[in-house]
Amino acid sequence: MENKTVLITGASKGIGKDIARKFSDNGWNLLINYRSDIDEGKYIRDLDIDQSKIGFFKGDISKADQVEKMFTEAINKFKKIDVLVNNAGITLDSLAIRMTEEDFKKVLDVNVNGVFYCMKEAAKHMMKNRSGSIVSISSIVGLHGNIGQINYAASKGAIISMNKTLALELAPRNIRCNCVAPGFIKTDMTEKIKDKYKEEIINKIPMKAFGNPEDVANLVYFLGSDESTYISGQVISVDGGMSI
Ligand SMILES: NC(=O)c1ccc[n+]([C@@H]2O[C@H](COP(=O)([O-])OP(=O)(O)OC[C@H]3O[C@@H](n4cnc5c(N)ncnc54)[C@H](O)[C@@H]3O)[C@@H](O)[C@H]2O)c1
């Protein structure tokens, strides 16, 4: 069993919670970031994890001061962060001509600025340790665009280029950075999509189904673990073949 530590942003539910479960099942310590409320007891029971192996950190990643505080407290808890998973993200969809400046900025605040603040704090810490892995959740939308998601597409594309830049800067310190680009995964985020549109999407997926959060979690775990020590700067899709 591993005795390593992972910090996962936005891990209260959805893909983030399944990523937490995957690392926990492999013996890792968990640092769970959440934005609003979380029932810690239920979370611990759901993951069947020993209380001593988990810490919860409330914080809005779009606020640099909250991210700094979260990293200080998180590092204090287990002394070391081996892996950061930039999972937290939001959507505020609208056609480009109707998109408000406010909604455009809100999505970039979380999905770009928030990821940058976390990358920066993790990089400072990992550089001292001369090891680490940063896995950031982008999206198929960041690679190919999507109607109604000009803000989200911009943000997820930015994550890919930030990931490549960071991978170059940190490689000499033995720190790897990779992106996962999920297609359509069954979570609250895709639950919002109208049934009619869901059918249209499924028709475009070669595997004819939405993915499950654990499909993403398995790849994130691989990229975080020592199974992938010579992989850096990559973007790997988990999309049922949608991007072929
Ligand atoms: N579900 C999909 O089909 C899909 C596809 C591609 C990419 N993604 C990406 O995967 C990640 C997880 O998405 P999900 O589907 O589990 O969505 P979700 O809405 O179920 O979960 C998102 C999580 O992020 C947290 N969060 C949002 N803003 C935050 C902030 N400012 N600070 C801290 N936490 C914050 C939320 O509280 C929530 O826990 C996101 O980055 C999303 O863009 C999802």
PDB file of N, CA, C and O in Angstrom, residues 140 144-147 183-184 196-210 239-244:
ATOM      1  N   ILE A 140     -12.841  17.605 -23.300  1.00  0.00           N
ATOM      2  CA  ILE A 140     -12.914  17.460 -24.753  1.00  0.00           C
ATOM      3  C   ILE A 140     -13.264  18.819 -25.371  1.00  0.00           C
ATOM      4  O   ILE A 140     -12.847  19.155 -26.478  1.00  0.00           O
ATOM      5  N   HIS A 144     -11.774  20.735 -28.657  1.00  0.00           N
ATOM      6  CA  HIS A 144     -12.558  20.828 -29.900  1.00  0.00           C
ATOM      7  C   HIS A 144     -13.609  21.930 -29.913  1.00  0.00           C
ATOM      8  O   HIS A 144     -14.256  22.141 -30.927  1.00  0.00           O
ATOM      9  N   GLY A 145     -13.849  22.622 -28.773  1.00  0.00           N
ATOM     10  CA  GLY A 145     -14.916  23.623 -28.710  1.00  0.00           C
ATOM     11  C   GLY A 145     -16.282  22.966 -28.558  1.00  0.00           C
ATOM     12  O   GLY A 145     -16.408  21.737 -28.695  1.00  0.00           O
ATOM     13  N   ASN A 146     -17.283  23.764 -28.222  1.00  0.00           N
ATOM     14  CA  ASN A 146     -18.653  23.236 -28.121  1.00  0.00           C
ATOM     15  C   ASN A 146     -19.634  24.395 -28.155  1.00  0.00           C
ATOM     16  O   ASN A 146     -19.403  25.424 -27.511  1.00  0.00           O
ATOM     17  N   ILE A 147     -20.704  24.218 -28.884  1.00  0.00           N
ATOM     18  CA  ILE A 147     -21.723  25.272 -28.971  1.00  0.00           C
ATOM     19  C   ILE A 147     -22.234  25.608 -27.572  1.00  0.00           C
ATOM     20  O   ILE A 147     -22.556  24.707 -26.788  1.00  0.00           O
ATOM     21  N   GLY A 183     -14.728  13.298 -21.903  1.00  0.00           N
ATOM     22  CA  GLY A 183     -15.845  13.628 -22.805  1.00  0.00           C
ATOM     23  C   GLY A 183     -17.052  13.912 -21.934  1.00  0.00           C
ATOM     24  O   GLY A 183     -16.982  14.740 -21.030  1.00  0.00           O
ATOM     25  N   PHE A 184     -18.158  13.203 -22.168  1.00  0.00           N
ATOM     26  CA  PHE A 184     -19.364  13.426 -21.355  1.00  0.00           C
ATOM     27  C   PHE A 184     -19.451  12.336 -20.285  1.00  0.00           C
ATOM     28  O   PHE A 184     -19.542  11.149 -20.591  1.00  0.00           O
ATOM     29  N   LYS A 196     -33.218  15.795 -24.873  1.00  0.00           N
ATOM     30  CA  LYS A 196     -33.164  15.821 -26.343  1.00  0.00           C
ATOM     31  C   LYS A 196     -31.713  15.998 -26.819  1.00  0.00           C
ATOM     32  O   LYS A 196     -31.234  15.303 -27.714  1.00  0.00           O
ATOM     33  N   TYR A 197     -31.015  16.891 -26.148  1.00  0.00           N
ATOM     34  CA  TYR A 197     -29.630  17.178 -26.513  1.00  0.00           C
ATOM     35  C   TYR A 197     -28.709  16.015 -26.117  1.00  0.00           C
ATOM     36  O   TYR A 197     -27.768  15.677 -26.843  1.00  0.00           O
ATOM     37  N   LYS A 198     -29.070  15.363 -24.963  1.00  0.00           N
ATOM     38  CA  LYS A 198     -28.270  14.198 -24.521  1.00  0.00           C
ATOM     39  C   LYS A 198     -28.268  13.111 -25.599  1.00  0.00           C
ATOM     40  O   LYS A 198     -27.246  12.504 -25.883  1.00  0.00           O
ATOM     41  N   GLU A 199     -29.447  12.876 -26.191  1.00  0.00           N
ATOM     42  CA  GLU A 199     -29.548  11.853 -27.247  1.00  0.00           C
ATOM     43  C   GLU A 199     -28.652  12.204 -28.430  1.00  0.00           C
ATOM     44  O   GLU A 199     -27.962  11.344 -28.992  1.00  0.00           O
ATOM     45  N   GLU A 200     -28.661  13.493 -28.796  1.00  0.00           N
ATOM     46  CA  GLU A 200     -27.806  13.942 -29.919  1.00  0.00           C
ATOM     47  C   GLU A 200     -26.336  13.677 -29.596  1.00  0.00           C
ATOM     48  O   GLU A 200     -25.565  13.249 -30.453  1.00  0.00           O
ATOM     49  N   ILE A 201     -25.959  13.937 -28.343  1.00  0.00           N
ATOM     50  CA  ILE A 201     -24.555  13.729 -27.947  1.00  0.00           C
ATOM     51  C   ILE A 201     -24.205  12.246 -28.030  1.00  0.00           C
ATOM     52  O   ILE A 201     -23.181  11.859 -28.593  1.00  0.00           O
ATOM     53  N   ILE A 202     -25.092  11.404 -27.457  1.00  0.00           N
ATOM     54  CA  ILE A 202     -24.814   9.958 -27.434  1.00  0.00           C
ATOM     55  C   ILE A 202     -24.622   9.415 -28.855  1.00  0.00           C
ATOM     56  O   ILE A 202     -23.767   8.568 -29.102  1.00  0.00           O
ATOM     57  N   ASN A 203     -25.404   9.960 -29.797  1.00  0.00           N
ATOM     58  CA  ASN A 203     -25.238   9.535 -31.191  1.00  0.00           C
ATOM     59  C   ASN A 203     -23.856   9.847 -31.741  1.00  0.00           C
ATOM     60  O   ASN A 203     -23.383   9.173 -32.656  1.00  0.00           O
ATOM     61  N   LYS A 204     -23.212  10.866 -31.167  1.00  0.00           N
ATOM     62  CA  LYS A 204     -21.875  11.251 -31.661  1.00  0.00           C
ATOM     63  C   LYS A 204     -20.749  10.501 -30.940  1.00  0.00           C
ATOM     64  O   LYS A 204     -19.578  10.654 -31.269  1.00  0.00           O
ATOM     65  N   ILE A 205     -21.093   9.743 -29.895  1.00  0.00           N
ATOM     66  CA  ILE A 205     -20.056   9.003 -29.144  1.00  0.00           C
ATOM     67  C   ILE A 205     -19.942   7.592 -29.721  1.00  0.00           C
ATOM     68  O   ILE A 205     -20.922   6.826 -29.669  1.00  0.00           O
ATOM     69  N   PRO A 206     -18.773   7.226 -30.258  1.00  0.00           N
ATOM     70  CA  PRO A 206     -18.647   5.873 -30.835  1.00  0.00           C
ATOM     71  C   PRO A 206     -19.065   4.762 -29.871  1.00  0.00           C
ATOM     72  O   PRO A 206     -19.646   3.768 -30.289  1.00  0.00           O
ATOM     73  N   MET A 207     -18.805   4.930 -28.568  1.00  0.00           N
ATOM     74  CA  MET A 207     -19.174   3.877 -27.614  1.00  0.00           C
ATOM     75  C   MET A 207     -20.621   3.994 -27.140  1.00  0.00           C
ATOM     76  O   MET A 207     -21.076   3.216 -26.288  1.00  0.00           O
ATOM     77  N   LYS A 208     -21.356   4.984 -27.682  1.00  0.00           N
ATOM     78  CA  LYS A 208     -22.806   5.144 -27.483  1.00  0.00           C
ATOM     79  C   LYS A 208     -23.264   5.224 -26.021  1.00  0.00           C
ATOM     80  O   LYS A 208     -24.318   4.695 -25.653  1.00  0.00           O
ATOM     81  N   ALA A 209     -22.455   5.856 -25.192  1.00  0.00           N
ATOM     82  CA  ALA A 209     -22.852   6.049 -23.789  1.00  0.00           C
ATOM     83  C   ALA A 209     -22.004   7.139 -23.160  1.00  0.00           C
ATOM     84  O   ALA A 209     -20.869   7.376 -23.607  1.00  0.00           O
ATOM     85  N   PHE A 210     -22.546   7.794 -22.123  1.00  0.00           N
ATOM     86  CA  PHE A 210     -21.733   8.694 -21.309  1.00  0.00           C
ATOM     87  C   PHE A 210     -20.778   7.835 -20.470  1.00  0.00           C
ATOM     88  O   PHE A 210     -21.077   6.676 -20.175  1.00  0.00           O
ATOM     89  N   ASP A 239     -13.145   9.536 -23.395  1.00  0.00           N
ATOM     90  CA  ASP A 239     -14.354  10.066 -24.041  1.00  0.00           C
ATOM     91  C   ASP A 239     -15.119   9.056 -24.888  1.00  0.00           C
ATOM     92  O   ASP A 239     -15.903   9.451 -25.757  1.00  0.00           O
ATOM     93  N   GLY A 240     -14.883   7.786 -24.678  1.00  0.00           N
ATOM     94  CA  GLY A 240     -15.611   6.768 -25.442  1.00  0.00           C
ATOM     95  C   GLY A 240     -15.368   6.871 -26.946  1.00  0.00           C
ATOM     96  O   GLY A 240     -16.206   6.461 -27.743  1.00  0.00           O
ATOM     97  N   GLY A 241     -14.224   7.461 -27.297  1.00  0.00           N
ATOM     98  CA  GLY A 241     -13.871   7.567 -28.714  1.00  0.00           C
ATOM     99  C   GLY A 241     -14.403   8.816 -29.404  1.00  0.00           C
ATOM    100  O   GLY A 241     -14.259   8.987 -30.610  1.00  0.00           O
ATOM    101  N   MET A 242     -15.023   9.725 -28.628  1.00  0.00           N
ATOM    102  CA  MET A 242     -15.689  10.888 -29.231  1.00  0.00           C
ATOM    103  C   MET A 242     -14.735  11.773 -30.029  1.00  0.00           C
ATOM    104  O   MET A 242     -15.136  12.411 -30.996  1.00  0.00           O
ATOM    105  N   SER A 243     -13.476  11.836 -29.599  1.00  0.00           N
ATOM    106  CA  SER A 243     -12.544  12.758 -30.275  1.00  0.00           C
ATOM    107  C   SER A 243     -11.788  12.106 -31.432  1.00  0.00           C
ATOM    108  O   SER A 243     -10.893  12.706 -32.008  1.00  0.00           O
ATOM    109  N   ILE A 244     -12.163  10.880 -31.792  1.00  0.00           N
ATOM    110  CA  ILE A 244     -11.465  10.214 -32.909  1.00  0.00           C
ATOM    111  C   ILE A 244     -11.743  10.991 -34.195  1.00  0.00           C
ATOM    112  O   ILE A 244     -12.886  11.341 -34.460  1.00  0.00           O
TER     113      ILE A 244
END
